[in-house]
Coordinates of C-alpha atoms in Angstrom, one line a residue:
X610 CA 0.0 -0.2 0.3
X611 CA 1.3 3.3 -0.8
X612 CA 1.1 6.2 1.4
X613 CA -0.1 9.4 0.2
X614 CA 2.7 12.1 -0.4
X615 CA 0.3 15.2 -0.6
X616 CA 0.3 17.3 1.9
X617 CA -2.8 18.2 4.7
X618 CA -2.6 21.9 3.1
X619 CA -2.7 20.8 -0.1
X620 CA -5.8 18.4 0.6
X621 CA -7.1 21.3 2.3
X622 CA -6.5 23.5 -0.8
X623 CA -7.5 21.0 -3.8
X624 CA -11.2 20.1 -1.6
X625 CA -11.7 24.0 -1.5
X626 CA -10.7 24.9 -4.5
X627 CA -13.2 22.1 -5.6
X628 CA -16.0 23.2 -3.7
X629 CA -15.4 26.5 -5.3
X630 CA -15.9 25.1 -8.7
X631 CA -19.3 23.0 -7.3
X632 CA -20.5 26.1 -5.9
X633 CA -20.2 28.6 -8.6
X634 CA -22.0 25.9 -11.0
X635 CA -24.7 26.0 -8.9
X636 CA -25.0 29.4 -9.1
X637 CA -24.7 29.1 -12.0
X638 CA -27.7 27.7 -12.3
X639 CA -29.9 29.9 -9.7
X640 CA -29.1 32.9 -12.2
X641 CA -29.6 31.3 -15.7
X642 CA -33.4 30.6 -13.8
X643 CA -33.7 33.6 -12.8
X644 CA -32.6 35.5 -15.9
X645 CA -35.2 33.1 -17.9
X646 CA -38.2 34.6 -15.8
X647 CA -36.7 37.5 -15.8
X648 CA -36.9 37.6 -19.6
X649 CA -39.8 36.4 -20.0
X650 CA -41.7 38.8 -17.6
X651 CA -43.3 36.4 -14.9
X652 CA -43.9 36.2 -11.4
X653 CA -40.9 34.9 -9.5
X654 CA -42.5 34.1 -6.0
X655 CA -45.5 31.7 -5.2
X656 CA -48.1 31.3 -2.6
X657 CA -46.1 28.8 -0.3
X658 CA -42.5 28.4 -1.1
X659 CA -41.6 25.4 0.9
X660 CA -37.9 24.8 -0.2
X661 CA -37.0 21.7 1.8
X662 CA -38.0 19.6 -1.7
X663 CA -37.6 21.9 -4.3
X664 CA -36.2 18.8 -6.2
X665 CA -39.7 17.1 -5.6
X666 CA -42.8 17.3 -7.6
X667 CA -45.4 19.6 -5.6
X668 CA -48.9 20.1 -6.3
X669 CA -48.5 23.3 -4.1
X670 CA -47.6 26.4 -6.2
X671 CA -44.2 26.8 -5.2
X672 CA -43.7 29.7 -7.9
X673 CA -41.7 29.6 -11.7
X674 CA -38.4 29.9 -9.6
X675 CA -38.6 26.9 -8.0
X676 CA -40.7 25.0 -10.1
X677 CA -37.9 25.8 -13.1
X678 CA -34.9 24.6 -10.5
X679 CA -37.2 21.3 -10.2
X680 CA -37.6 20.6 -13.4
X681 CA -34.1 21.0 -14.2
X682 CA -33.0 18.4 -11.7
X683 CA -34.1 16.2 -14.3
X684 CA -32.0 17.1 -16.3
X685 CA -29.1 18.1 -14.4
X686 CA -28.3 14.7 -11.8
X687 CA -25.7 16.5 -9.5
X688 CA -28.4 20.1 -9.2
X689 CA -30.6 17.3 -7.0
X690 CA -27.8 16.6 -4.4
X691 CA -26.4 19.6 -4.6
X692 CA -30.0 21.4 -3.3
X693 CA -30.2 19.0 -0.2
X694 CA -26.4 19.4 0.8
X695 CA -27.2 22.9 0.6
X696 CA -30.4 22.8 2.6
X697 CA -28.0 20.9 5.2
X698 CA -25.6 24.7 5.1
X699 CA -28.8 26.7 5.5
X700 CA -27.3 28.5 2.2
X701 CA -29.5 27.4 -0.9
X702 CA -29.4 30.8 -2.5
X703 CA -32.9 30.9 -3.4
X704 CA -34.4 33.0 -0.7
X705 CA -36.0 36.4 -2.0
X706 CA -33.7 38.7 -0.7
X707 CA -30.6 36.6 -2.7
X708 CA -33.2 36.5 -5.6
X709 CA -33.3 40.4 -5.5
X710 CA -30.1 40.5 -5.0
X711 CA -28.4 38.4 -8.0
X712 CA -31.1 40.6 -10.2
X713 CA -29.5 43.6 -9.1
X714 CA -26.3 42.6 -10.3
X715 CA -27.6 41.4 -13.2
X716 CA -29.3 44.5 -14.1
X717 CA -25.9 46.5 -13.2
X718 CA -24.1 44.4 -15.4
X719 CA -26.4 44.5 -18.7
X720 CA -26.7 48.7 -17.6
X721 CA -22.8 48.8 -18.0
X722 CA -22.7 47.2 -21.3
X723 CA -25.5 49.6 -22.8
X724 CA -23.2 52.8 -21.1
X725 CA -20.8 51.3 -22.8
X726 CA -22.2 50.8 -26.0
X727 CA -23.6 54.4 -26.0
X728 CA -20.5 56.2 -25.2
X729 CA -18.6 54.1 -28.1
X730 CA -21.3 55.6 -30.3
X731 CA -20.3 59.8 -30.3
X732 CA -24.3 61.1 -30.0
X733 CA -27.3 59.6 -28.6
X734 CA -30.7 59.9 -27.8
X735 CA -32.8 59.4 -24.8
X736 CA -36.3 59.0 -24.8
X737 CA -38.4 60.1 -21.1
X738 CA -41.7 59.2 -20.2
X739 CA -44.0 59.7 -17.1
X740 CA -46.7 57.8 -15.2
X741 CA -48.4 56.8 -11.9
X742 CA -48.3 52.7 -11.2
X743 CA -50.5 51.2 -9.3
X744 CA -49.9 52.3 -5.8
X745 CA -49.9 56.0 -7.4
X746 CA -46.1 56.6 -7.1
X747 CA -45.0 58.9 -10.4
X748 CA -42.3 57.2 -12.1
X749 CA -40.2 57.9 -15.0
X750 CA -38.2 55.7 -17.6
X751 CA -35.8 56.7 -19.9
X752 CA -34.6 54.9 -22.8
X753 CA -31.0 55.4 -24.5
X754 CA -30.6 55.8 -28.7
X755 CA -27.4 54.8 -30.5
X756 CA -25.4 53.4 -33.4
X757 CA -23.7 50.3 -32.6
X758 CA -22.3 48.2 -34.5
X759 CA -24.1 49.2 -37.5
X760 CA -27.6 49.1 -36.0
X761 CA -29.8 51.3 -34.4
X762 CA -30.2 50.6 -30.7
X763 CA -32.9 51.7 -28.3
X764 CA -32.5 50.0 -25.2
X765 CA -34.2 50.6 -21.9
X766 CA -32.3 51.9 -18.7
X767 CA -34.2 51.8 -15.7
X768 CA -37.6 53.5 -14.0
X769 CA -37.2 56.6 -11.7
X770 CA -39.5 57.3 -8.8
X771 CA -40.2 61.1 -8.4
X772 CA -43.1 62.8 -5.7
X773 CA -42.1 66.0 -8.6
X774 CA -43.4 66.5 -12.6
X775 CA -42.1 70.1 -12.2
X776 CA -39.5 70.8 -14.8
X777 CA -36.3 70.9 -12.6
X778 CA -36.9 68.0 -10.8
X779 CA -37.4 66.1 -13.9
X780 CA -34.2 67.9 -14.9
X781 CA -32.2 66.6 -12.2
X782 CA -33.6 62.9 -12.6
X783 CA -32.2 62.5 -16.1
X784 CA -29.2 64.6 -15.5
X785 CA -28.6 62.5 -12.5
X786 CA -29.3 58.5 -14.2
X787 CA -27.1 60.0 -17.4
X788 CA -24.4 60.9 -14.7
X789 CA -24.7 57.4 -13.3
X790 CA -23.6 55.8 -17.1
X791 CA -20.8 57.8 -16.9
X792 CA -21.9 59.8 -20.0
X793 CA -21.9 63.1 -21.4
X794 CA -24.9 65.7 -21.3
X795 CA -23.3 67.3 -24.5
X796 CA -23.6 64.2 -26.5
X797 CA -27.4 64.1 -26.5
X798 CA -28.7 65.1 -30.0
X799 CA -32.6 64.0 -29.4
X800 CA -35.0 63.9 -26.5
X801 CA -38.0 62.5 -27.3
X802 CA -40.8 63.4 -24.7
X803 CA -45.0 63.7 -24.9
X804 CA -46.6 66.7 -25.5
X805 CA -47.2 67.4 -21.4
X806 CA -46.7 71.4 -20.7
X807 CA -43.9 70.5 -18.3
X808 CA -42.0 68.4 -20.7
X809 CA -42.6 70.6 -24.5
X810 CA -43.4 74.1 -22.7
X811 CA -41.1 76.5 -25.0
X812 CA -39.7 78.2 -21.6
X813 CA -40.6 76.1 -18.8
X814 CA -40.6 72.8 -20.3
X815 CA -38.0 70.0 -19.9
X816 CA -37.1 70.4 -23.7
X817 CA -36.2 73.6 -22.7
X818 CA -34.1 73.1 -19.7
X819 CA -31.7 70.6 -21.4
X820 CA -31.2 72.7 -24.0
X821 CA -29.3 75.2 -21.8
X822 CA -26.7 71.3 -21.2
X823 CA -27.9 70.0 -24.4
X824 CA -27.3 72.5 -27.0
X825 CA -27.8 70.1 -30.2
X826 CA -30.2 68.5 -28.9
X827 CA -33.9 68.8 -31.0
X828 CA -36.7 68.1 -29.3
X829 CA -39.4 65.3 -30.5
X830 CA -43.0 64.7 -29.7
X831 CA -44.0 60.9 -30.5
X832 CA -45.8 60.6 -33.2
X833 CA -47.8 57.9 -32.7
X834 CA -49.0 60.1 -30.0
X835 CA -49.5 62.8 -32.0
X836 CA -52.1 60.8 -34.3
X837 CA -53.6 59.8 -31.4
X838 CA -54.4 63.5 -30.2
X839 CA -55.7 64.3 -33.8
X840 CA -57.7 61.6 -34.2
X841 CA -59.3 62.4 -30.2
X842 CA -60.1 66.1 -31.3
X843 CA -61.8 64.7 -34.6
X844 CA -63.5 62.6 -33.4
X845 CA -65.1 64.3 -30.3
X846 CA -65.9 67.2 -32.4
X847 CA -68.1 66.0 -35.2
X848 CA -71.7 64.6 -33.7
X849 CA -71.9 61.9 -36.2
X850 CA -68.8 60.4 -35.2
X851 CA -68.9 60.6 -31.8
X852 CA -72.4 58.6 -32.1
X853 CA -70.8 55.9 -34.3
X854 CA -68.1 55.4 -31.4
X855 CA -70.7 55.2 -28.5
X856 CA -72.6 52.5 -30.6
X857 CA -69.5 50.7 -31.8
X858 CA -68.8 50.3 -27.9
X859 CA -72.2 49.5 -26.9
X860 CA -72.3 46.4 -29.4
X861 CA -69.2 45.2 -28.2
X862 CA -70.6 45.1 -24.7
X863 CA -73.7 44.1 -25.2
X864 CA -72.7 40.8 -27.3
X865 CA -69.3 40.2 -26.0
X866 CA -70.3 40.5 -22.2
X867 CA -72.1 37.5 -21.9
X868 CA -71.5 34.1 -23.4
X869 CA -74.7 33.0 -24.5
X870 CA -75.1 36.6 -26.9
X871 CA -71.2 35.6 -27.8
X872 CA -72.8 32.0 -29.0
X873 CA -75.7 33.5 -30.6
X874 CA -73.6 35.9 -32.6
X875 CA -71.1 33.4 -33.3
X876 CA -72.9 30.4 -35.0
X877 CA -74.7 33.5 -37.3
X878 CA -73.7 32.2 -41.1
X879 CA -73.7 35.3 -43.9
X880 CA -72.8 34.6 -47.1
X881 CA -70.4 37.9 -47.7
X882 CA -67.0 37.6 -50.2
X883 CA -65.2 39.7 -47.2
X884 CA -62.7 37.3 -46.5
X885 CA -62.7 39.1 -42.4
X886 CA -66.2 38.3 -41.9
X887 CA -65.1 36.3 -38.9
X888 CA -63.8 39.3 -36.7
X889 CA -65.1 39.6 -33.4
X890 CA -66.5 43.1 -31.9
X891 CA -63.4 44.5 -30.3
X892 CA -63.9 46.5 -27.4
X893 CA -62.3 50.1 -28.3
X894 CA -58.8 50.9 -26.8
X895 CA -59.0 54.2 -24.3
X896 CA -54.8 55.8 -25.1
X897 CA -54.4 54.6 -28.7
X898 CA -57.0 56.3 -31.1
X899 CA -55.0 54.6 -34.1
X900 CA -56.0 50.9 -32.8
X901 CA -59.4 52.0 -33.5
X902 CA -59.4 50.9 -36.6
X903 CA -60.3 47.5 -35.7
X904 CA -63.2 48.2 -33.6
X905 CA -64.5 50.0 -36.8
X906 CA -63.3 46.8 -39.0
X907 CA -65.2 44.5 -37.5
X908 CA -68.5 46.1 -37.5
X909 CA -68.3 47.4 -41.3
X910 CA -67.5 44.5 -42.5
X911 CA -70.1 42.3 -40.5
X912 CA -73.1 44.9 -39.7
X913 CA -75.5 42.5 -41.4
X914 CA -74.1 39.8 -39.3
X915 CA -74.9 41.9 -36.4
X916 CA -78.2 42.8 -37.5
X917 CA -79.6 39.5 -37.3
X918 CA -78.0 38.7 -34.4
X919 CA -79.9 41.9 -32.9
X920 CA -82.9 40.1 -34.3
X921 CA -82.8 36.9 -32.8
X922 CA -81.9 38.4 -29.8
X923 CA -84.6 41.1 -29.5
X924 CA -87.0 38.3 -29.5
X925 CA -85.4 37.1 -26.2
X926 CA -87.6 36.2 -23.0
X927 CA -84.9 38.3 -20.5
X928 CA -86.2 42.0 -20.3
X929 CA -82.7 43.2 -20.3
X930 CA -81.9 41.3 -23.5
X931 CA -84.9 42.8 -25.4
X932 CA -84.9 45.9 -24.7
X933 CA -80.9 46.9 -25.2
X934 CA -81.4 44.6 -28.7
X935 CA -83.7 46.9 -29.6
X936 CA -82.4 50.0 -28.5
X937 CA -79.1 48.8 -30.4
X938 CA -81.1 48.0 -33.3
X939 CA -82.8 51.3 -34.1
X940 CA -79.3 52.8 -33.4
X941 CA -77.9 51.3 -36.1
X942 CA -80.9 51.9 -38.5
X943 CA -80.7 55.5 -38.1
X944 CA -78.8 57.2 -40.6
X945 CA -76.3 59.1 -38.5
X946 CA -74.8 56.4 -37.3
X947 CA -74.4 54.7 -40.7
X948 CA -72.8 57.8 -42.2
X949 CA -70.5 58.4 -38.9
X950 CA -69.6 54.9 -39.7
X951 CA -68.8 55.6 -43.2
X952 CA -66.9 58.4 -42.8
X953 CA -64.9 57.1 -39.6
X954 CA -63.7 53.8 -41.8
X955 CA -62.3 56.7 -44.7
X956 CA -60.6 58.2 -41.8
X957 CA -58.9 56.0 -39.4
X958 CA -58.4 53.2 -41.9
X959 CA -55.2 54.4 -42.5
X960 CA -54.4 54.2 -38.7
X961 CA -53.7 50.4 -39.0
X962 CA -49.5 50.4 -38.9
X963 CA -47.2 49.1 -36.3
X964 CA -45.5 51.3 -33.7
X965 CA -42.2 51.6 -36.1
X966 CA -44.8 53.1 -38.7
X967 CA -46.2 55.3 -36.1
X968 CA -42.1 57.5 -35.7
X969 CA -43.1 59.6 -38.5
X970 CA -46.5 60.2 -39.9
X971 CA -47.4 58.7 -42.9
X972 CA -47.6 61.4 -45.8
X973 CA -49.2 59.3 -48.7
X974 CA -51.7 60.5 -51.2
X975 CA -55.2 60.5 -50.4
X976 CA -57.3 57.9 -52.4
X977 CA -59.2 59.0 -55.3
X978 CA -62.4 60.2 -53.3
X979 CA -61.4 62.5 -51.3
X980 CA -59.0 63.4 -54.6
X981 CA -62.1 63.7 -56.7
X982 CA -63.8 66.3 -53.7
X983 CA -61.1 68.5 -53.4
X984 CA -60.5 69.0 -57.6
X985 CA -57.4 67.0 -57.0
X986 CA -58.4 64.7 -60.1
X987 CA -59.8 65.1 -63.5
X988 CA -63.4 65.5 -63.4
X989 CA -63.6 62.5 -65.9
X990 CA -62.1 60.5 -63.3
X991 CA -64.2 61.8 -60.7
X992 CA -68.0 60.5 -60.7
X993 CA -70.3 62.4 -58.8
X994 CA -73.5 63.2 -58.4
X995 CA -76.0 65.4 -57.5
X996 CA -78.0 64.8 -54.2
X997 CA -79.8 67.2 -52.5
X998 CA -81.3 65.7 -49.6
X999 CA -77.9 64.8 -48.1
X1000 CA -76.4 68.4 -48.1
X1001 CA -76.7 68.9 -44.8
X1002 CA -74.3 65.6 -44.2
X1003 CA -71.7 66.3 -47.3
X1004 CA -71.4 70.1 -45.3
X1005 CA -71.8 69.6 -41.4
X1006 CA -70.2 66.1 -41.1
X1007 CA -68.2 65.0 -44.3
X1008 CA -66.5 68.2 -45.0
X1009 CA -66.3 69.1 -41.5
X1010 CA -64.5 65.7 -40.7
X1011 CA -61.7 66.3 -43.3
X1012 CA -60.8 69.7 -42.8
X1013 CA -60.9 68.9 -38.7
X1014 CA -58.3 66.0 -39.4
X1015 CA -56.5 68.0 -41.6
X1016 CA -56.1 71.0 -39.7
X1017 CA -54.9 68.7 -36.7
X1018 CA -52.0 66.7 -38.7
X1019 CA -50.9 70.3 -39.7
X1020 CA -51.1 71.5 -36.5
X1021 CA -49.6 68.1 -34.1
X1022 CA -46.8 67.6 -36.5
X1023 CA -45.3 70.8 -37.2
X1024 CA -43.0 73.0 -35.0
X1025 CA -40.4 71.4 -32.4
X1026 CA -37.6 71.4 -35.2
X1027 CA -39.8 69.1 -37.3
X1028 CA -38.2 71.2 -40.1
X1029 CA -34.5 69.8 -38.6
X1030 CA -35.7 66.6 -39.1
X1031 CA -36.6 66.7 -42.5
X1032 CA -33.9 68.4 -43.8
X1033 CA -31.5 66.2 -41.8
X1034 CA -33.8 63.1 -43.6
X1035 CA -33.0 64.8 -46.7
X1036 CA -29.4 65.5 -46.5
X1037 CA -28.7 61.9 -44.8
X1038 CA -31.1 59.9 -47.4
X1039 CA -31.1 61.9 -50.9
X1040 CA -28.2 62.0 -53.4
X1041 CA -28.9 65.9 -54.1
X1042 CA -30.8 67.5 -50.6
X1043 CA -31.7 70.8 -51.5
X1044 CA -29.4 74.1 -50.4
X1045 CA -32.2 75.4 -48.2
X1046 CA -32.2 72.0 -45.7
X1047 CA -28.0 72.0 -45.8
X1048 CA -28.4 75.8 -44.6
X1049 CA -30.7 75.2 -41.9
X1050 CA -29.2 72.2 -40.8
X1051 CA -26.1 73.7 -40.9
X1052 CA -27.1 76.9 -39.2
X1053 CA -28.9 74.3 -36.4
X1054 CA -25.6 72.5 -35.7
X1055 CA -22.9 75.4 -36.0
X1056 CA -21.1 74.6 -38.9
X1057 CA -19.9 75.4 -42.4
X1058 CA -22.8 75.2 -44.5
X1059 CA -20.0 74.9 -47.8
X1060 CA -18.2 71.9 -46.5
X1061 CA -21.0 70.2 -45.7
X1062 CA -22.3 70.4 -49.2
X1063 CA -18.5 69.5 -50.5
X1064 CA -18.3 66.3 -48.0
X1065 CA -21.8 65.5 -49.0
X1066 CA -20.8 65.3 -53.0
X1067 CA -18.0 63.5 -52.1
X1068 CA -19.7 60.5 -50.4
X1069 CA -22.2 60.4 -52.8
X1070 CA -19.7 59.6 -55.4
X1071 CA -17.6 56.9 -53.1
X1072 CA -20.8 55.7 -52.0
X1073 CA -21.9 54.8 -55.9
X1074 CA -21.4 51.0 -55.6
X1075 CA -23.6 50.1 -52.9
X1076 CA -26.7 48.8 -53.4
X1077 CA -29.8 50.8 -52.8
X1078 CA -31.3 48.5 -50.5
X1079 CA -28.1 49.9 -48.0
X1080 CA -28.8 53.6 -48.9
X1081 CA -32.8 53.3 -46.9
X1082 CA -31.4 52.2 -43.5
X1083 CA -29.4 55.1 -41.7
X1084 CA -27.6 53.0 -39.4
X1085 CA -25.6 50.8 -42.7
X1086 CA -24.8 54.2 -44.1
X1087 CA -23.1 55.1 -41.0
X1088 CA -21.3 51.9 -41.2
X1089 CA -20.4 53.2 -45.1
X1090 CA -18.0 56.0 -42.6
X1091 CA -16.3 52.9 -41.4
X1092 CA -12.1 52.4 -42.2
X1093 CA -11.6 56.0 -41.8
X1094 CA -14.0 57.5 -44.4
X1095 CA -15.2 59.4 -41.5
X1096 CA -12.0 61.0 -40.2
X1097 CA -11.7 62.1 -43.8
X1098 CA -15.7 63.8 -44.1
X1099 CA -16.1 64.6 -40.1
X1100 CA -18.9 67.2 -41.1
X1101 CA -21.4 64.8 -43.1
X1102 CA -20.4 61.8 -40.5
X1103 CA -21.3 63.9 -37.5
X1104 CA -25.2 65.1 -39.4
X1105 CA -25.6 60.9 -40.1
X1106 CA -24.5 59.9 -36.5
X1107 CA -27.2 62.8 -35.2
X1108 CA -30.1 61.5 -37.4
X1109 CA -29.3 57.9 -36.9
X1110 CA -29.7 58.5 -32.8
X1111 CA -32.8 60.6 -32.7
X1112 CA -35.6 59.1 -31.4
X1113 CA -37.5 59.8 -34.7
X1114 CA -35.5 57.9 -36.9
X1115 CA -37.4 55.4 -38.9
X1116 CA -35.7 54.6 -42.0
X1117 CA -38.3 53.6 -44.9
X1118 CA -40.4 56.4 -44.0
X1119 CA -37.8 59.0 -43.4
X1120 CA -36.8 58.4 -46.5
X1121 CA -39.7 58.1 -48.8
X1122 CA -39.8 61.8 -46.6
X1123 CA -36.5 63.4 -48.1
X1124 CA -37.9 62.0 -51.8
X1125 CA -40.2 65.3 -51.9
X1126 CA -41.7 68.1 -50.6
X1127 CA -45.3 67.1 -50.3
X1128 CA -46.5 68.8 -47.3
X1129 CA -49.8 69.0 -46.0
X1130 CA -50.5 72.4 -47.9
X1131 CA -49.5 70.2 -51.5
X1132 CA -51.8 67.1 -50.2
X1133 CA -54.6 68.3 -48.4
X1134 CA -56.0 71.6 -49.5
X1135 CA -58.7 73.3 -46.7
X1136 CA -61.9 72.0 -47.6
X1137 CA -63.6 75.0 -46.3
X1138 CA -61.5 77.0 -48.9
X1139 CA -62.5 74.7 -51.3
X1140 CA -66.5 75.1 -50.5
X1141 CA -66.4 78.9 -50.6
X1142 CA -64.8 78.8 -53.7
X1143 CA -67.6 76.6 -55.3
X1144 CA -70.8 77.4 -56.3
X1145 CA -74.7 75.6 -54.5
X1146 CA -74.2 72.9 -56.9
X1147 CA -71.0 72.3 -56.2
X1148 CA -71.3 72.1 -52.7
X1149 CA -73.5 69.0 -53.4
X1150 CA -71.4 67.0 -55.0
X1151 CA -70.0 63.6 -53.1
X1152 CA -68.3 60.6 -54.7
X1153 CA -70.3 58.1 -55.6
X1154 CA -68.4 55.5 -54.0
X1155 CA -68.8 56.7 -50.2
X1156 CA -72.3 57.7 -51.2
X1157 CA -73.4 54.5 -52.1
X1158 CA -71.7 52.5 -49.2
X1159 CA -73.9 55.1 -47.3
X1160 CA -77.2 54.2 -49.0
X1161 CA -77.0 50.0 -49.1
X1162 CA -76.4 50.3 -45.1
X1163 CA -79.3 52.5 -44.9
X1164 CA -81.6 50.4 -47.4
X1165 CA -80.6 47.4 -45.2
X1166 CA -81.5 49.0 -41.9
X1167 CA -84.7 50.8 -43.0
X1168 CA -86.3 47.1 -44.4
X1169 CA -85.9 45.6 -40.9
X1170 CA -89.1 45.7 -38.7
X1171 CA -89.2 48.7 -36.2
X1172 CA -90.3 47.0 -32.8

């Protein structure tokens, strides 16, 4: 038998190293499980967190974290024995205190990575918003937007509690948060806030206060929010639109508020060519007015099915169901509702787009019906018909709705450095930006306009071999400056990177903005002025496709029995 020649000290050291490796492996599993629950945004804790037998299947709700550890015991045979041994040592590292500590450490590591990426970019933008949580505590969320490795990133940095929403308090909060990330306030080139007075005020707003320490920053009011405000003011001003929205919400409350009524509506089969005939009646969003198109679309495409369901429910023996169904039948048979429903369809049909599209206003050409209305198409293509009976609805609802939405869009989407943003888009995406835009950007950033124009021409010659899709992505344009080009063309590189870091940057949509100077005045002339310039017969004109849509629904409703 050979004697072990290793010393006791060496044996203790080896055992300690093995224990360290085992503990690290065990802690890695704990952290991975916590990160999984955090990434999936699911609750960690349960009702009864019994840790005496985590490795055993239990019918008690121990929470997602402990149950995930139980499942991982099947894949990691050593984890079961490790949990048992750590239980004996009273060091399982699964308590709520340890969970929060580990999550905080992971969050700090991620913030350091985010800050390092933002520092690697010369400029960055901030997105700031505030709201009250369920405990009525005011919280401010802060995002960073920057260009990193050829990609424009928008990353969340955290929630910050505040007791006041005054300008100076918010300014100190943002300043402190940015300083903790070791970022320079002077490098902020874009600030995306809401339109509240404490944020957007010209003298006492946070945007104005940030200008003092971030002279290169551009204030941006979320375009999705602006669209919501424009639609909200339009819908709440025009009486037929108000009525149509109220009836749509009542239809949802009535048909979807009962399993019995929902089943009756679902079982009705109506032969309609529209492929979306199976849509459910949806509730209207309380905050996102652009989402109300889904509710309007469901009613427009399924009006015959809705009427048949209401007729069936109007024979119900329940007094409340009888009264509500007949009341809704009378409401949807009213011509004001049918007319308002069609006007809503015209106005909000194009607001059904995703969040990324909502960052800029979509300046598409209007439909041929609206072009015919304002005289933008030849009369040979504008089929119109004289119908004196509907003059009241044309003038007081249809024309007024279009005029109101145009005025709201112009009011909401002008000012607040919007001209600078459009000029930046023209310089970045266009191969031949206008002289006015070059002068505007040069004055805003304090650079030489002649140097900016010359460097832009040089860059276009260097960039001639790049494919066209690359030119529609601002992050890829920034990447084109690599390999020393940014040192040769520092001015145009600075302008491009500033635009990439702005919170308003949407590549494809903004590139379309820069292709032409299509302002609201050119696309949407004031309807009221058009009416003043026309005689009485011209004022009575209405595009036939729109009016026929109203007549179809109106005639269908008129033929129904009235209780």
